[in-house]
mmCIF file of C-alpha atoms in Angstrom:
data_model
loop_
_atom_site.group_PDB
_atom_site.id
_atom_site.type_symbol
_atom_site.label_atom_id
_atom_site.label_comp_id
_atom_site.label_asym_id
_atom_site.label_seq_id
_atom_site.Cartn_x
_atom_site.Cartn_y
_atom_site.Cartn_z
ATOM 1 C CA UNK A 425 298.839 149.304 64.223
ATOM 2 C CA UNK A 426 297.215 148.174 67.437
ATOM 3 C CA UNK A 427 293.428 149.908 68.140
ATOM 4 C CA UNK A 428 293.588 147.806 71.545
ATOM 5 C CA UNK A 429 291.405 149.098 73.952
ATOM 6 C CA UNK A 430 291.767 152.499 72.123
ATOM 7 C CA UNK A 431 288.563 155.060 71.958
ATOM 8 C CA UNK A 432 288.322 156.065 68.405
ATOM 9 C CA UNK A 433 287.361 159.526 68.654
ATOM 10 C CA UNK A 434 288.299 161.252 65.644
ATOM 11 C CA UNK A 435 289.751 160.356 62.303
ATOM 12 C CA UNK A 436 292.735 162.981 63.048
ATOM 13 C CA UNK A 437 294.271 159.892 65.832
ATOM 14 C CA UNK A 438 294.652 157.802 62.205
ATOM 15 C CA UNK A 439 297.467 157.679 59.862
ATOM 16 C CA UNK A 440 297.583 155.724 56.288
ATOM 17 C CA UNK A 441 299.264 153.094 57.448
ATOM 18 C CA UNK A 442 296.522 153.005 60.122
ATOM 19 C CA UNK A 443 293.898 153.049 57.702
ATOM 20 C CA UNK A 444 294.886 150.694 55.027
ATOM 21 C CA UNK A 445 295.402 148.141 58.111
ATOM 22 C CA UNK A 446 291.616 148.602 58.769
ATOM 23 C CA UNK A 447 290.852 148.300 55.304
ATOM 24 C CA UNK A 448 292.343 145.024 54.900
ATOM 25 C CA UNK A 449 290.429 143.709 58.016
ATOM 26 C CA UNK A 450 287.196 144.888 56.346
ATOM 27 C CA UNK A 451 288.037 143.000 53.429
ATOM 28 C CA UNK A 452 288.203 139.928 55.546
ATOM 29 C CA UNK A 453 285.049 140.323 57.331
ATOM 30 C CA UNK A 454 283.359 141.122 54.233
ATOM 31 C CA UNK A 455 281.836 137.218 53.400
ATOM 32 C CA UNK A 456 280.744 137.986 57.026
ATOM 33 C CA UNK A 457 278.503 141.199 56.445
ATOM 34 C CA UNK A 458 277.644 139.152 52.732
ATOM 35 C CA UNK A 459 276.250 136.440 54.895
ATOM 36 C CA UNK A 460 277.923 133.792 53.437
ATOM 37 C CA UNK A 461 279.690 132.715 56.540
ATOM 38 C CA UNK A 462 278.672 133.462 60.258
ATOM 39 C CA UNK A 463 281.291 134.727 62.885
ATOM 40 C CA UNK A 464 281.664 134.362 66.257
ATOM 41 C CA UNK A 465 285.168 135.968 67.700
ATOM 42 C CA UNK A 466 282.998 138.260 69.987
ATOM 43 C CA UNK A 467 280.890 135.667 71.512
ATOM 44 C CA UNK A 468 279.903 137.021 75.421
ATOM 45 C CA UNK A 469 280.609 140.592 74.851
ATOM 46 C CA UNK A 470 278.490 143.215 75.218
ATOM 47 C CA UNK A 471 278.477 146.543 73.555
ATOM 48 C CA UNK A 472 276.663 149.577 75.200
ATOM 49 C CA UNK A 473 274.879 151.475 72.362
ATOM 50 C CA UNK A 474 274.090 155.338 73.529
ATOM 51 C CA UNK A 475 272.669 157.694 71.110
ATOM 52 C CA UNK A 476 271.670 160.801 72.465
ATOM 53 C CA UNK A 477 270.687 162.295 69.601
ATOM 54 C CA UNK A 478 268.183 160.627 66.914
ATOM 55 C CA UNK A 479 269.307 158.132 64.329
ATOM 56 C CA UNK A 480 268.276 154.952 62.981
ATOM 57 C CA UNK A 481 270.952 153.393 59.933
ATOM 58 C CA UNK A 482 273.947 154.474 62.092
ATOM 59 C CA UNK A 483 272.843 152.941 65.036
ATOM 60 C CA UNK A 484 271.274 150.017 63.697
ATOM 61 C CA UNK A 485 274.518 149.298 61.436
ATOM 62 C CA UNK A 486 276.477 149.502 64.527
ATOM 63 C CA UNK A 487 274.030 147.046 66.203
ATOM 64 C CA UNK A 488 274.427 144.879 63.196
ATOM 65 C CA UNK A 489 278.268 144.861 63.014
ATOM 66 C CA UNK A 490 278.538 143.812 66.548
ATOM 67 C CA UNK A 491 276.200 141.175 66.420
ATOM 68 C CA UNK A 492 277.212 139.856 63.234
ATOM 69 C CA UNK A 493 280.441 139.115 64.939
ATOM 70 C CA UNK A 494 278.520 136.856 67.942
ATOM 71 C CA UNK A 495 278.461 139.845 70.315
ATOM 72 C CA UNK A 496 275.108 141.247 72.116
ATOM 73 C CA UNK A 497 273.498 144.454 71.946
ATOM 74 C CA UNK A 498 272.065 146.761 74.759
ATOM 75 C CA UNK A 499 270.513 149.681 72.418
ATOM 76 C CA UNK A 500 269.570 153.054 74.435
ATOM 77 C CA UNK A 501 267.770 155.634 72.378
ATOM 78 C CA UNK A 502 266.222 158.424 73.999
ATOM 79 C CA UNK A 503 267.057 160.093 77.696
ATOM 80 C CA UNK A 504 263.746 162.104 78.866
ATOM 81 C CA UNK A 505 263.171 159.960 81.433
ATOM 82 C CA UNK A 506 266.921 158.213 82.280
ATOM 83 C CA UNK A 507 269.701 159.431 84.862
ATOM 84 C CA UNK A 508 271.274 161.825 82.867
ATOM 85 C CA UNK A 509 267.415 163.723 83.365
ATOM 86 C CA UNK A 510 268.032 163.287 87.022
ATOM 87 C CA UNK A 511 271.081 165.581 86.948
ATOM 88 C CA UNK A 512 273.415 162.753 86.260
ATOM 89 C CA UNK A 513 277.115 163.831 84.969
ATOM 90 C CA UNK A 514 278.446 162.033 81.419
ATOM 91 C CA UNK A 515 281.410 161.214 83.872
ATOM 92 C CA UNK A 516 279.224 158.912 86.018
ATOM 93 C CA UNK A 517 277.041 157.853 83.200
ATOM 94 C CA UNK A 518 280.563 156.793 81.700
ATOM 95 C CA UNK A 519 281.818 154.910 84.439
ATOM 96 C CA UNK A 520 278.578 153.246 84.886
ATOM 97 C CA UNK A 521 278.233 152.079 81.595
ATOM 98 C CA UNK A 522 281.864 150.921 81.469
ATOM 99 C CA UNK A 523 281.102 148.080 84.192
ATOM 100 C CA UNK A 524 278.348 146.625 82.052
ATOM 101 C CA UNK A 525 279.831 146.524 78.194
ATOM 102 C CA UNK A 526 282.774 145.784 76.723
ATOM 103 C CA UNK A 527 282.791 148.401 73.986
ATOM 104 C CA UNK A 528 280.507 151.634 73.610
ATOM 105 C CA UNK A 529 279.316 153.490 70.672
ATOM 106 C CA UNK A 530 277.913 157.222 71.587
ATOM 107 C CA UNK A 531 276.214 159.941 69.503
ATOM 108 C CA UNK A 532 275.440 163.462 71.058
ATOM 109 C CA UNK A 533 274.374 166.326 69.685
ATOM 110 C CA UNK A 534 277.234 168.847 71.517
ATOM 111 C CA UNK A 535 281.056 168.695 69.891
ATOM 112 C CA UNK A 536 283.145 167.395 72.160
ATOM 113 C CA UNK A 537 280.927 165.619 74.653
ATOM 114 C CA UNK A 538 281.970 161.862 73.450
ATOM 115 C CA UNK A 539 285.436 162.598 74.044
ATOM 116 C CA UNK A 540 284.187 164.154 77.016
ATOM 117 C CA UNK A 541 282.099 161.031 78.592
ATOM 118 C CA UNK A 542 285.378 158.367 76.793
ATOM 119 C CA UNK A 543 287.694 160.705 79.330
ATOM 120 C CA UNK A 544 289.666 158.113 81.910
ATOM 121 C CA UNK A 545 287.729 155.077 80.512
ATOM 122 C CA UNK A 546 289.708 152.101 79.913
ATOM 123 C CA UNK A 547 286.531 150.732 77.744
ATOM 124 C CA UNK A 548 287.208 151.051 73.769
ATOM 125 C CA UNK A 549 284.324 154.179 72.927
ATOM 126 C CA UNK A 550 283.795 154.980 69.218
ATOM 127 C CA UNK A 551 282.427 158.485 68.675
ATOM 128 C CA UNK A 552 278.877 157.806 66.362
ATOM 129 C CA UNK A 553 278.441 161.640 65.611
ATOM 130 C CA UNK A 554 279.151 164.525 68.153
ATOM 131 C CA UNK A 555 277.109 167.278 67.033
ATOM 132 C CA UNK A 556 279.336 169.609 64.196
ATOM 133 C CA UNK A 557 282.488 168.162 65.001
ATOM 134 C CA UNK A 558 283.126 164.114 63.719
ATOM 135 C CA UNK A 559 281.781 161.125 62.510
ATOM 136 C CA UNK A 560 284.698 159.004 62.094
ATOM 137 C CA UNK A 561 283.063 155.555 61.319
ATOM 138 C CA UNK A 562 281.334 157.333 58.736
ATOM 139 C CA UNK A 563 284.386 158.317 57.120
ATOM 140 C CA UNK A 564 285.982 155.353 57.471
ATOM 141 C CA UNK A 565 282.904 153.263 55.846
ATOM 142 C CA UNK A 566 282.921 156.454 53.025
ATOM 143 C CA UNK A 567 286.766 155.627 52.892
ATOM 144 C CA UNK A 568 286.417 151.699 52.400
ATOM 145 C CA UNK A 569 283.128 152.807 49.602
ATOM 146 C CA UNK A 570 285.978 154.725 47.903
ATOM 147 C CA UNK A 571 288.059 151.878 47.780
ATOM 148 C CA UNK A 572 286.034 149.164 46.858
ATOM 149 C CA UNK A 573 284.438 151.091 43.721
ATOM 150 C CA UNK A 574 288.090 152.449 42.398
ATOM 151 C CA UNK A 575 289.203 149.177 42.589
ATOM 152 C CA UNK A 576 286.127 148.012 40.008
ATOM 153 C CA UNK A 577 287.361 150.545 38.112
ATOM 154 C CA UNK A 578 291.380 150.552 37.976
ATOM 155 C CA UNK A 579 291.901 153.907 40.119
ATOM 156 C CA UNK A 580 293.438 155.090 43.135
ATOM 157 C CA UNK A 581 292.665 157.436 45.902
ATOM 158 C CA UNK A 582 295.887 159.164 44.932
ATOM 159 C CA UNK A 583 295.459 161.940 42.750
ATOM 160 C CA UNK A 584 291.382 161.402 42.628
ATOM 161 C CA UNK A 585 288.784 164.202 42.376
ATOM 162 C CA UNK A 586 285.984 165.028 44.106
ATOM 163 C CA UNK A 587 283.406 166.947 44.348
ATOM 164 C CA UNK A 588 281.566 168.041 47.495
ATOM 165 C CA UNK A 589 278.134 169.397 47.058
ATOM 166 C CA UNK A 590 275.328 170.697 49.397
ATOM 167 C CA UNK A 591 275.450 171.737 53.267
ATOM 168 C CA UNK A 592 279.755 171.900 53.406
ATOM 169 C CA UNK A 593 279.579 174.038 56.912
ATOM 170 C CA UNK A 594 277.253 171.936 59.007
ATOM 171 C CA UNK A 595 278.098 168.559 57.003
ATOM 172 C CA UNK A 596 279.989 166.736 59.734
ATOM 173 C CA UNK A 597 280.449 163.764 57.067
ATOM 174 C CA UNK A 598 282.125 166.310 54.809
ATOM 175 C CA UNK A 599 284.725 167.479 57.158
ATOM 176 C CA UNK A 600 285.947 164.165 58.831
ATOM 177 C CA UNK A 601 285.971 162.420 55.256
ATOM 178 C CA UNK A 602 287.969 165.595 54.243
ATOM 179 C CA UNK A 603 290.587 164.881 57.555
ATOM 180 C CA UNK A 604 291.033 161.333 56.226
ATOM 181 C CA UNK A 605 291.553 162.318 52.524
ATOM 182 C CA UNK A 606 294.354 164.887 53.935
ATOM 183 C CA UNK A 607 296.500 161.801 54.054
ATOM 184 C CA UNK A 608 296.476 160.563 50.524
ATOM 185 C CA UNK A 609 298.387 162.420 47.680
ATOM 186 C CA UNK A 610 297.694 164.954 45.069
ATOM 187 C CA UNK A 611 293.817 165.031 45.371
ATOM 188 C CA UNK A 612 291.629 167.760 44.044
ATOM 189 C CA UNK A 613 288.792 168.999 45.893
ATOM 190 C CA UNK A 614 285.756 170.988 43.969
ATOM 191 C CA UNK A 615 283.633 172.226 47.149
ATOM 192 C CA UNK A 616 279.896 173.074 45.328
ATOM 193 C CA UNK A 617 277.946 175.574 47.609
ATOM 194 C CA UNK A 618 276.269 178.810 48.165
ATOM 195 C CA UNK A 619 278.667 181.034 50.462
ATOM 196 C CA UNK A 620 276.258 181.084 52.965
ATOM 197 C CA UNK A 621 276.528 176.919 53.234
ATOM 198 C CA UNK A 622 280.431 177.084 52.161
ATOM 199 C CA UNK A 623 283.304 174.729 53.981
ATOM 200 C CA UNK A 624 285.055 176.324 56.952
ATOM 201 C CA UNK A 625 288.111 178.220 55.558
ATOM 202 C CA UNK A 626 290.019 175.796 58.586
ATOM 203 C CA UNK A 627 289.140 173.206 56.643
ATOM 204 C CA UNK A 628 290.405 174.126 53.244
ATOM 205 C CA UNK A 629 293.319 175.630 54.393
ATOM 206 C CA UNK A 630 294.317 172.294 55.689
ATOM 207 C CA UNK A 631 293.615 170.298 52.702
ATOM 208 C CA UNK A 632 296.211 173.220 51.009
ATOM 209 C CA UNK A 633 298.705 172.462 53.688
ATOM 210 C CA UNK A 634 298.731 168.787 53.069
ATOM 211 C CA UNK A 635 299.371 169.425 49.813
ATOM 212 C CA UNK A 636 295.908 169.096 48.134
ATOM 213 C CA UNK A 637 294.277 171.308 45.101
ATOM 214 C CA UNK A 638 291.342 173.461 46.572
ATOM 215 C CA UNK A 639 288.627 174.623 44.098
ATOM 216 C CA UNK A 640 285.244 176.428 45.100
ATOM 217 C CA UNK A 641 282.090 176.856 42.947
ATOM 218 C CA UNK A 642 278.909 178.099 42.973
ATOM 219 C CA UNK A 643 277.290 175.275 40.680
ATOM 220 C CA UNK A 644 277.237 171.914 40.183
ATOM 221 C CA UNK A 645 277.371 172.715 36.071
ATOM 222 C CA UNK A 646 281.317 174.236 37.193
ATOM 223 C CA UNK A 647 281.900 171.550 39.907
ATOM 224 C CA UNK A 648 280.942 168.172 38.297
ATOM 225 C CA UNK A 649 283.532 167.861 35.391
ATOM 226 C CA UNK A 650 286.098 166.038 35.897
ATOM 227 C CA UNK A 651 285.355 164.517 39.036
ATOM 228 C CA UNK A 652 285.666 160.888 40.391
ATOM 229 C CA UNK A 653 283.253 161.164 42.912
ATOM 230 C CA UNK A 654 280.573 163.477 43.889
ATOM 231 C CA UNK A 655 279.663 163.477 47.484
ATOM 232 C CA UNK A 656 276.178 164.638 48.071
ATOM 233 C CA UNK A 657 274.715 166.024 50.935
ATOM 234 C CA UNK A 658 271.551 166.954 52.446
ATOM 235 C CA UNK A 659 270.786 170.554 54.413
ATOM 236 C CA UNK A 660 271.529 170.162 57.744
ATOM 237 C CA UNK A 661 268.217 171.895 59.147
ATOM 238 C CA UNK A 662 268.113 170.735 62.956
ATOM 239 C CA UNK A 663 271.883 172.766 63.251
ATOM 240 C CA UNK A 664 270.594 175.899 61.741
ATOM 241 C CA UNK A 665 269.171 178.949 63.440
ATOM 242 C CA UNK A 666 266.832 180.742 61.606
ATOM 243 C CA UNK A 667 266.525 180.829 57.458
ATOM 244 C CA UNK A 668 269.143 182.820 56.515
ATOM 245 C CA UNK A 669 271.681 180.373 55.867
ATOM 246 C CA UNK A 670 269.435 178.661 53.286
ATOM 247 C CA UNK A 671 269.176 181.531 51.257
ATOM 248 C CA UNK A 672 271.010 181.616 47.693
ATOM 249 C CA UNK A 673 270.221 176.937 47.585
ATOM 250 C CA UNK A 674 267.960 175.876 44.881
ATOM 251 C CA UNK A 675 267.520 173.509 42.758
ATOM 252 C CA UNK A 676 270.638 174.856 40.937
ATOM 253 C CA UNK A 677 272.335 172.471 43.355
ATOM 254 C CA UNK A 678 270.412 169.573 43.203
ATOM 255 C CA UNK A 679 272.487 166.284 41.983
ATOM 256 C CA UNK A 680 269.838 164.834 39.448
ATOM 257 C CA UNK A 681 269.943 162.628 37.015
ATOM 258 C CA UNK A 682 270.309 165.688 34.000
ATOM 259 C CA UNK A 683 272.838 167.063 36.204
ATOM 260 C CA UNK A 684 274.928 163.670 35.737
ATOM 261 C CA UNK A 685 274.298 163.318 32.422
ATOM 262 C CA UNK A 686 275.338 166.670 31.459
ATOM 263 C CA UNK A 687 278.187 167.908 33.411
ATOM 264 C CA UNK A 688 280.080 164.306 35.023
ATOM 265 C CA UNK A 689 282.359 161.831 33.925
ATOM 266 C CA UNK A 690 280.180 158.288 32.887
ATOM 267 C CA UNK A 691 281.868 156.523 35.644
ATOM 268 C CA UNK A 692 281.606 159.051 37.949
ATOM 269 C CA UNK A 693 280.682 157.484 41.655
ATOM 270 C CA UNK A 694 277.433 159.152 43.603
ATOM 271 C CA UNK A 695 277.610 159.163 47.226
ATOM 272 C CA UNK A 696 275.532 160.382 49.990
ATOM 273 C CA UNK A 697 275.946 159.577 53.856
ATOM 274 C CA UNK A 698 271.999 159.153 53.882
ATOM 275 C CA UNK A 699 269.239 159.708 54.947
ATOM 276 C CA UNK A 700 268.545 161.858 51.617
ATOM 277 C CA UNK A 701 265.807 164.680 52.062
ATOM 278 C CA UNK A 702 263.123 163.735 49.362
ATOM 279 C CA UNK A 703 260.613 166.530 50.390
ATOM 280 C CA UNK A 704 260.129 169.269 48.022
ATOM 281 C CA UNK A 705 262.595 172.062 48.482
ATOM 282 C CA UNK A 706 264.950 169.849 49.902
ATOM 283 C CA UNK A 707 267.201 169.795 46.956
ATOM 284 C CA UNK A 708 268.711 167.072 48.090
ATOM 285 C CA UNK A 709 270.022 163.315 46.186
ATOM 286 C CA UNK A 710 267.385 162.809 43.502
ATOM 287 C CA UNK A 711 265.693 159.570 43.423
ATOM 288 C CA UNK A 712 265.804 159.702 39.007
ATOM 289 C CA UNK A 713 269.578 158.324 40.053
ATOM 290 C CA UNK A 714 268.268 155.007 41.205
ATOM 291 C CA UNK A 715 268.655 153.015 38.754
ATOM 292 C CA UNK A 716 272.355 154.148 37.605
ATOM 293 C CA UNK A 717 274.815 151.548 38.392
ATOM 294 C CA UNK A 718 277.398 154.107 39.413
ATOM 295 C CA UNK A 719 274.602 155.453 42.505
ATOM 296 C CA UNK A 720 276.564 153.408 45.472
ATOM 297 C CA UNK A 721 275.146 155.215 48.002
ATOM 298 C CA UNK A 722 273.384 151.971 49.219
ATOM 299 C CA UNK A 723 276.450 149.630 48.222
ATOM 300 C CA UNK A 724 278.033 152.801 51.159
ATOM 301 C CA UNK A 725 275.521 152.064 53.734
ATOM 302 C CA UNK A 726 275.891 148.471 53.562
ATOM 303 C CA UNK A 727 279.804 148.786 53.919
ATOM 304 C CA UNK A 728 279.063 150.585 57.167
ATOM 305 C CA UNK A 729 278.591 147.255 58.858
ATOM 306 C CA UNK A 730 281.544 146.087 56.827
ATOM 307 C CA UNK A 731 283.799 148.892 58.188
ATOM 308 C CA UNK A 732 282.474 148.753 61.587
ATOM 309 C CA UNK A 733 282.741 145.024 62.095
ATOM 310 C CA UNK A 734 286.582 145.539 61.572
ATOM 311 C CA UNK A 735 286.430 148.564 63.800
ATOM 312 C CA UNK A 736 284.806 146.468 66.715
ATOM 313 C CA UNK A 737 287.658 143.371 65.984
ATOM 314 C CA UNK A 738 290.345 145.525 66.058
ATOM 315 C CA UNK A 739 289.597 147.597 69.013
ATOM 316 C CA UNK A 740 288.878 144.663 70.708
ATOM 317 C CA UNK A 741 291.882 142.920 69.708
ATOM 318 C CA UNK A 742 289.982 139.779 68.248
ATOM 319 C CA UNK A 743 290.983 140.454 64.526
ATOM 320 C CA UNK A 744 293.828 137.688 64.060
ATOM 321 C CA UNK A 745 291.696 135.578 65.353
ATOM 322 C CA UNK A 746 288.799 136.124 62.969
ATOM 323 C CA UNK A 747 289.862 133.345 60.370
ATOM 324 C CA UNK A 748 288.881 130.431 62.643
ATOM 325 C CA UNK A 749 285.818 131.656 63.598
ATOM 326 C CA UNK A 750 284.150 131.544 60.729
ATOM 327 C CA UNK A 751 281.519 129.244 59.902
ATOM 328 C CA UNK A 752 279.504 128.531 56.796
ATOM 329 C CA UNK A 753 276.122 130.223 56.406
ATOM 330 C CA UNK A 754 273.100 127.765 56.363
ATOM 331 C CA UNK A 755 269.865 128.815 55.125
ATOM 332 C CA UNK A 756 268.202 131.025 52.866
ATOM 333 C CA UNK A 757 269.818 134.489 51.909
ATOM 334 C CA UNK A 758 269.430 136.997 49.468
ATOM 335 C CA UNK A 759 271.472 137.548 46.203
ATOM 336 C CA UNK A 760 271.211 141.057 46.020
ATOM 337 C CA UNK A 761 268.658 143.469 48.383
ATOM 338 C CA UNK A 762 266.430 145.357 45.589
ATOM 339 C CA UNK A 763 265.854 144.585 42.136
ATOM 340 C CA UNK A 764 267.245 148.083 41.506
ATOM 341 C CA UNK A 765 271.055 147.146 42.937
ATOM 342 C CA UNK A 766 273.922 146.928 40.021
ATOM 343 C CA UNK A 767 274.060 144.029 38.505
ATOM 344 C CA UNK A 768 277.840 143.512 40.018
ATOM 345 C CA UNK A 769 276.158 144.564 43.414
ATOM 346 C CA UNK A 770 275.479 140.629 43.964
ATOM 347 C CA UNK A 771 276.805 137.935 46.486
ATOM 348 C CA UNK A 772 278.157 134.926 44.740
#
């Protein structure tokens, strides 16, 4: 696989192969994003960060992963007052942008518009979030998570459960980690939502067509047994007009820590792209899960840097080189980030 100078736009231009060829370069850089060495392969490049839309871990883990390989970071948040104000076309901001950074990352709230403003550039863009459409460094970090907690526990993606719970029709998390999972085998799929917040029938029928097992339920008591992972997700307010869609989600769909308890596996693995809602009538990720050693849904965030660092090195065709850049970390680091982290969470 060669991501050369390649735009990664959506996780539907990946194949396994593909995948399991990033996933071993994450497992490399891994020490890196530990801090137990330091790496420089990107030393005197530049990478454009443009978010259009609002975020902070996304676009500071990108910021991270870049600089964490030696690279430097021009951040851009925020465009009241910038050219694309002024009447300024994405096409011009593109080719503007191209002559100053070696690699971009873009978020915008429209669908389409980062494939849009990566159109005719010869600059590797990676597509942070384009409204409803894609996240695909999300899925791919939610893909190396996956990974890296199966393989503490002896299982494969291959015939896996999981269960989906919360806003499945705005969720863009949900439907590119659902395009990725299309290419493993013999996976089951328990979507948990009212109809109102259900997964595109697109969406399922393609999971079908690959060759997947499609279940739908209206509560998490129905949708929790049996399954590997539950995949949590909060209500995606800012992409609905008007109330109605919120009507028939309570609390009845609220991952808790009774919910766990009574209804999934013991090893079951909690995930949640983050940020969780904690105000009340959210019904979002409760925070009674904390101190369960199966909640990775920090142990996900942090392998966002992970996955991105290899995303970065292989789109800038730097990761066979990555070996002999390394150098030992000197100075003080942590063991582990919060007294609350698993007791296997540490860095040895």
């Amino acid at each position: 696989m060669s991501l050369a100078g390649r735009h990664i736009l959506s996780i539907d231009q990946f194949t396994r192969p593909d995948l399991e060829a990033l996933l071993a370069v994450a497992q490399t850089l891994e020490p890196v994003a530990r801090r137990q060495y330091r790496c420089n392969v990107l030393d005197g490049a530049v990478m454009a960060n443009l978010f259009f839309e609002a975020s902070t871990r996304t676009r500071i883990s990108f910021h991270t992963a870049f600089s964490r390989l030696g690279g430097r970071v021009c951040d851009t948040t925020g465009f009241t007052f910038s050219s694309i104000s002024k009447g300024e076309s994405l096409e011009d901001t593109a080719r503007v942008i191209a002559g100053y950074a070696d690699a971009i990352v873009m978020r915008h709230p429209e669908t389409g518009s980062v494939a849009q403003f990566a159109k005719g550039l010869r600059v590797p863009v990676i597509n942070a979030g384009d409204g409803t459409g894609e996240h695909p460094s999300q899925a791919l970090l939610d893909y190396y998570t996956i990974s890296s907690e199966f393989a503490r526990l002896g299982k494969t993606i291959d015939g896996m459960t999981i269960a989906m719970v919360g806003d499945l029709k705005h969720g863009r998390t949900i439907h590119s980690l659902c395009r990725l999972l299309r290419l493993f085998r013999n996976i089951t799929f328990h979507f948990v939502a009212p109809p109102a917040l259900a997964a595109p029938q697109e969406l399922l029928d393609s999971l079908k067509t690959a060759g997947h097992h499609v279940r739908e339920f209206d509560s998490i008591a129905s949708g929790l047994p049996g399954a590997d992972v539950v995949y949590a997700t909060r209500i995606q307010r800012e992409r609905i007009e008007g109330g109605e869609e919120m009507e028939g989600y309570s609390e009845d769909y609220r991952i808790n820590h009774t919910a766990i308890t009574e209804y999934a596996p013991k090893d079951i693995i909690i995930m949640h792209p983050l940020p969780r809602d904690s105000r009340p009538g959210a019904f979002d990720l409760a925070t009674d899960l904390d101190t369960l050693p199966n909640l990775a849904i920090f142990r996900q965030a942090d392998n966002g840097v992970t996955m991105r660092m290899a995303m970065f090195a292989m789109a800038l065709d730097v990761h066979k080189d990555i070996d002999r850049h390394f150098h030992k970390w000197e100075g003080y680091r942590p063991r582990r980030y919060s007294d609350s982290d698993a007791d296997f969470y540490q860095f040895d």
